[in-house]
Amino acid sequence: MSGQITNNIIKARQARGYSQEEVARAIGVSRPTYINIEAGKKELTVSQAEALAAILRVGIDDIIGISDGSSVFSDVITSTDKYKQIILNALQYGADESDGKITKTKLAKLVYLADFIWYYETSKPMSGMTYRKLPRGPVADVYFRALDEMEDDGVILREPKGQAIMFSLVEKDAPKGRLSEKEVDLIEKISKAWQGKSTEDIVNFTHEQLPWQICLDGEAIPYSLIFQEEPEKIYGPIQI
């Protein structure tokens, strides 16, 4: 297997936040065998390629490779930039109207809801990031790092308030260049529906959903679990 393909597989796995052991288990091979796949020492079977494409949420052609030598996976930087814009727009529309601030936990839940409701409606994730079951609800692996980077870049402000961490935008309007108009509309609708409601309200809501209930602590949450949920438990206070 070519070095370009193996490098792309590694990038995609890391972007999704999966360990080698998790991917190995998902495609039905041992960890040493999967390590050899990433090292280019072992070829993928067709069934393994299909399973790998499913867990990494890419096309089978992306796994096999394309003839012109260009990158076969979505650009990881572009994906992270889009995820950051989802966060910033959720912050803009979901922050308290009086002071423009929102708790770190509530913001994470708004982003999760946007990603999973978009998947429910379109069968595609908005960001493609990997979410895990954490004590306060589903959170993307890159969420905390994304907040740190945006704070370092002077895009958001962090402020402790008691036991909570509050965030606010530096600029009035969040960037939207990597989001479609329909994606922005959904983020706005979700965020405004929860505006004024407490962090505990939205945490409890996500705890009642199947994606959080079914998965084990720390386990990656498949987007597809949202299809098994009742509509009222997907949308909550959101007007549809």
CSV table of C-alpha atoms in Angstrom, one decimal:
chain,number,residue,atom,x,y,z
A,1,MET,CA,0.0,0.0,0.0
A,2,SER,CA,1.4,3.4,-1.0
A,3,GLY,CA,2.9,5.8,1.6
A,4,GLN,CA,0.4,8.5,0.5
A,5,ILE,CA,-2.6,6.3,1.3
A,6,THR,CA,-1.2,5.2,4.6
A,7,ASN,CA,-0.4,8.8,5.6
A,8,ASN,CA,-4.0,9.8,4.7
A,9,ILE,CA,-5.4,7.0,6.7
A,10,ILE,CA,-3.4,8.1,9.7
A,11,LYS,CA,-4.4,11.8,9.3
A,12,ALA,CA,-8.1,10.8,9.0
A,13,ARG,CA,-8.0,8.5,12.1
A,14,GLN,CA,-6.3,11.2,14.2
A,15,ALA,CA,-8.7,13.9,13.0
A,16,ARG,CA,-11.6,11.7,14.1
A,17,GLY,CA,-9.9,11.1,17.5
A,18,TYR,CA,-9.7,7.3,17.3
A,19,SER,CA,-6.9,5.3,18.6
A,20,GLN,CA,-5.2,2.5,16.6
A,21,GLU,CA,-6.8,0.0,18.9
A,22,GLU,CA,-10.3,1.4,18.4
A,23,VAL,CA,-10.0,1.3,14.6
A,24,ALA,CA,-8.5,-2.2,14.7
A,25,ARG,CA,-11.4,-3.4,16.7
A,26,ALA,CA,-13.9,-1.7,14.4
A,27,ILE,CA,-12.5,-3.3,11.2
A,28,GLY,CA,-12.0,-6.7,12.8
A,29,VAL,CA,-8.2,-7.0,13.0
A,30,SER,CA,-5.7,-7.1,15.9
A,31,ARG,CA,-3.8,-3.9,16.9
A,32,PRO,CA,-0.5,-5.3,15.5
A,33,THR,CA,-2.1,-6.0,12.2
A,34,TYR,CA,-3.6,-2.5,12.0
A,35,ILE,CA,-0.2,-1.0,12.9
A,36,ASN,CA,1.2,-2.9,9.9
A,37,ILE,CA,-1.6,-1.5,7.7
A,38,GLU,CA,-0.7,2.1,8.7
A,39,ALA,CA,3.0,1.3,8.2
A,40,GLY,CA,2.2,0.1,4.7
A,41,LYS,CA,3.4,-3.4,5.5
A,42,LYS,CA,0.0,-5.1,5.0
A,43,GLU,CA,-2.6,-4.5,2.4
A,44,LEU,CA,-6.3,-3.9,3.2
A,45,THR,CA,-8.9,-6.4,2.1
A,46,VAL,CA,-12.0,-5.0,0.4
A,47,SER,CA,-14.1,-5.7,3.5
A,48,GLN,CA,-11.5,-4.0,5.8
A,49,ALA,CA,-11.4,-1.0,3.4
A,50,GLU,CA,-15.2,-0.7,3.6
A,51,ALA,CA,-15.2,-0.9,7.4
A,52,LEU,CA,-12.4,1.6,7.6
A,53,ALA,CA,-14.3,4.0,5.3
A,54,ALA,CA,-17.4,3.6,7.5
A,55,ILE,CA,-15.6,4.4,10.8
A,56,LEU,CA,-13.6,7.3,9.3
A,57,ARG,CA,-16.8,8.6,7.5
A,58,VAL,CA,-15.2,8.8,4.0
A,59,GLY,CA,-15.9,7.2,0.7
A,60,ILE,CA,-14.5,3.8,-0.2
A,61,ASP,CA,-12.7,5.5,-3.1
A,62,ASP,CA,-10.9,7.6,-0.6
A,63,ILE,CA,-9.6,4.5,1.1
A,64,ILE,CA,-8.5,2.8,-2.1
A,65,GLY,CA,-7.0,6.0,-3.5
A,66,ILE,CA,-7.3,8.0,-6.7
A,67,SER,CA,-5.1,8.0,-9.7
A,68,ASP,CA,-4.0,11.7,-9.9
A,69,GLY,CA,-2.0,11.5,-6.6
A,70,SER,CA,-4.0,14.2,-4.8
A,71,SER,CA,-5.1,13.9,-1.2
A,72,VAL,CA,-7.8,11.3,-0.8
A,73,PHE,CA,-9.1,12.6,2.5
A,74,SER,CA,-10.8,15.9,3.4
A,75,ASP,CA,-8.3,18.5,4.5
A,76,VAL,CA,-7.9,18.2,8.3
A,77,ILE,CA,-7.2,21.9,8.7
A,78,THR,CA,-10.3,22.8,6.8
A,79,SER,CA,-12.4,20.5,8.9
A,80,THR,CA,-11.1,22.0,12.1
A,81,ASP,CA,-11.7,25.5,10.8
A,82,LYS,CA,-15.3,24.6,10.0
A,83,TYR,CA,-15.7,23.1,13.5
A,84,LYS,CA,-14.4,26.3,15.0
A,85,GLN,CA,-17.0,28.3,13.0
A,86,ILE,CA,-19.7,26.0,14.4
A,87,ILE,CA,-18.6,26.8,17.9
A,88,LEU,CA,-18.4,30.6,17.2
A,89,ASN,CA,-21.8,30.7,15.7
A,90,ALA,CA,-23.3,28.7,18.5
A,91,LEU,CA,-21.7,31.2,20.9
A,92,GLN,CA,-23.0,34.2,19.0
A,93,TYR,CA,-26.6,33.0,18.9
A,94,GLY,CA,-26.7,31.0,22.2
A,95,ALA,CA,-25.0,33.4,24.6
A,96,ASP,CA,-27.0,35.3,27.1
A,97,GLU,CA,-28.5,38.4,25.6
A,98,SER,CA,-27.6,40.6,28.6
A,99,ASP,CA,-23.8,40.0,28.6
A,100,GLY,CA,-23.0,37.9,25.5
A,101,LYS,CA,-21.5,35.1,27.6
A,102,ILE,CA,-22.2,31.4,27.7
A,103,THR,CA,-20.8,28.5,29.8
A,104,LYS,CA,-18.2,26.2,28.3
A,105,THR,CA,-20.5,23.2,29.0
A,106,LYS,CA,-23.6,24.7,27.4
A,107,LEU,CA,-21.7,25.8,24.4
A,108,ALA,CA,-20.4,22.2,23.9
A,109,LYS,CA,-23.9,20.9,24.0
A,110,LEU,CA,-25.2,23.4,21.4
A,111,VAL,CA,-22.4,22.4,19.1
A,112,TYR,CA,-23.2,18.7,19.7
A,113,LEU,CA,-26.9,19.3,19.0
A,114,ALA,CA,-26.1,21.2,15.8
A,115,ASP,CA,-23.9,18.3,14.5
A,116,PHE,CA,-26.3,15.5,15.4
A,117,ILE,CA,-29.5,17.2,14.3
A,118,TRP,CA,-27.9,18.1,11.0
A,119,TYR,CA,-27.0,14.4,10.7
A,120,TYR,CA,-30.6,13.4,11.5
A,121,GLU,CA,-31.9,15.7,8.8
A,122,THR,CA,-29.2,15.1,6.1
A,123,SER,CA,-27.5,11.8,7.0
A,124,LYS,CA,-24.2,13.8,7.1
A,125,PRO,CA,-22.4,15.3,10.1
A,126,MET,CA,-21.9,19.0,10.0
A,127,SER,CA,-18.3,18.8,11.3
A,128,GLY,CA,-17.4,15.1,11.1
A,129,MET,CA,-15.7,15.4,14.5
A,130,THR,CA,-15.7,12.5,16.9
A,131,TYR,CA,-17.9,12.9,20.0
A,132,ARG,CA,-17.4,10.9,23.2
A,133,LYS,CA,-19.6,10.2,26.2
A,134,LEU,CA,-18.3,12.4,29.0
A,135,PRO,CA,-19.9,13.0,32.4
A,136,ARG,CA,-21.5,16.3,31.3
A,137,GLY,CA,-22.7,15.0,28.0
A,138,PRO,CA,-21.3,14.4,24.5
A,139,VAL,CA,-18.3,16.4,23.6
A,140,ALA,CA,-16.1,16.4,20.5
A,141,ASP,CA,-12.5,15.3,21.0
A,142,VAL,CA,-11.1,18.6,19.6
A,143,TYR,CA,-13.5,20.9,21.5
A,144,PHE,CA,-11.2,21.9,24.3
A,145,ARG,CA,-8.2,22.3,22.0
A,146,ALA,CA,-10.3,24.4,19.6
A,147,LEU,CA,-11.3,26.8,22.5
A,148,ASP,CA,-7.7,27.2,23.6
A,149,GLU,CA,-6.6,28.0,20.1
A,150,MET,CA,-9.3,30.5,19.5
A,151,GLU,CA,-8.5,32.2,22.8
A,152,ASP,CA,-4.8,32.3,21.9
A,153,ASP,CA,-5.8,33.8,18.5
A,154,GLY,CA,-7.9,36.5,20.2
A,155,VAL,CA,-11.2,35.3,18.8
A,156,ILE,CA,-12.9,34.5,22.1
A,157,LEU,CA,-12.6,35.6,25.7
A,158,ARG,CA,-12.5,33.2,28.6
A,159,GLU,CA,-13.7,34.3,32.1
A,160,PRO,CA,-14.1,32.2,35.3
A,161,LYS,CA,-17.4,32.6,37.1
A,162,GLY,CA,-17.7,30.5,40.3
A,163,GLN,CA,-17.2,26.9,39.2
A,164,ALA,CA,-18.1,27.7,35.6
A,165,ILE,CA,-16.0,28.9,32.7
A,166,MET,CA,-17.7,31.6,30.5
A,167,PHE,CA,-16.9,32.4,26.9
A,168,SER,CA,-17.8,35.4,24.8
A,169,LEU,CA,-16.9,36.6,21.3
A,170,VAL,CA,-14.4,39.4,20.7
A,171,GLU,CA,-16.1,40.5,17.5
A,172,LYS,CA,-19.8,41.0,17.3
A,173,ASP,CA,-20.4,38.5,14.4
A,174,ALA,CA,-18.9,35.0,14.1
A,175,PRO,CA,-17.3,34.1,10.8
A,176,LYS,CA,-19.4,31.9,8.5
A,177,GLY,CA,-17.3,31.3,5.4
A,178,ARG,CA,-17.0,27.6,5.8
A,179,LEU,CA,-20.7,27.0,6.7
A,180,SER,CA,-23.6,26.8,4.3
A,181,GLU,CA,-26.6,29.1,4.8
A,182,LYS,CA,-28.7,26.2,5.9
A,183,GLU,CA,-26.0,25.1,8.4
A,184,VAL,CA,-25.9,28.6,9.9
A,185,ASP,CA,-29.7,28.7,10.0
A,186,LEU,CA,-29.8,25.5,12.0
A,187,ILE,CA,-27.1,26.6,14.4
A,188,GLU,CA,-29.0,29.8,15.0
A,189,LYS,CA,-32.4,28.0,15.5
A,190,ILE,CA,-30.9,25.5,18.0
A,191,SER,CA,-28.9,28.1,19.9
A,192,LYS,CA,-31.7,30.6,20.2
A,193,ALA,CA,-34.1,27.9,21.4
A,194,TRP,CA,-31.8,27.2,24.3
A,195,GLN,CA,-30.9,30.8,24.9
A,196,GLY,CA,-32.0,31.7,28.5
A,197,LYS,CA,-32.2,28.1,29.6
A,198,SER,CA,-29.7,26.9,32.1
A,199,THR,CA,-26.6,24.7,31.5
A,200,GLU,CA,-28.2,22.0,33.6
A,201,ASP,CA,-31.3,22.0,31.4
A,202,ILE,CA,-29.4,21.3,28.2
A,203,VAL,CA,-27.1,18.8,30.0
A,204,ASN,CA,-30.1,16.9,31.3
A,205,PHE,CA,-31.6,17.0,27.8
A,206,THR,CA,-28.6,15.4,26.2
A,207,HIS,CA,-28.3,12.8,29.0
A,208,GLU,CA,-31.9,11.6,28.1
A,209,GLN,CA,-30.9,11.0,24.5
A,210,LEU,CA,-30.0,7.5,23.3
A,211,PRO,CA,-26.5,8.5,21.9
A,212,TRP,CA,-25.4,9.3,25.4
A,213,GLN,CA,-27.3,6.6,27.2
A,214,ILE,CA,-26.3,3.7,25.0
A,215,CYS,CA,-22.5,4.4,24.8
A,216,LEU,CA,-20.0,3.5,27.5
A,217,ASP,CA,-18.1,6.2,29.4
A,218,GLY,CA,-15.4,7.7,27.2
A,219,GLU,CA,-16.6,5.7,24.1
A,220,ALA,CA,-17.0,7.4,20.7
A,221,ILE,CA,-20.7,8.1,19.9
A,222,PRO,CA,-21.7,7.1,16.4
A,223,TYR,CA,-23.8,9.8,14.7
A,224,SER,CA,-26.1,7.1,13.4
A,225,LEU,CA,-27.5,6.5,16.9
A,226,ILE,CA,-29.6,9.7,16.5
A,227,PHE,CA,-31.8,7.9,14.0
A,228,GLN,CA,-33.0,5.6,16.8
A,229,GLU,CA,-34.3,8.5,18.9
A,230,GLU,CA,-37.8,9.9,19.1
A,231,PRO,CA,-38.2,13.3,17.4
A,232,GLU,CA,-39.2,15.1,20.5
A,233,LYS,CA,-36.0,14.0,22.2
A,234,ILE,CA,-34.0,15.2,19.2
A,235,TYR,CA,-35.4,18.7,18.9
A,236,GLY,CA,-36.6,19.5,22.5
A,237,PRO,CA,-37.6,23.2,22.6
A,238,ILE,CA,-36.5,23.8,19.0
A,239,GLN,CA,-39.4,24.7,16.7
A,240,ILE,CA,-39.4,22.5,13.6
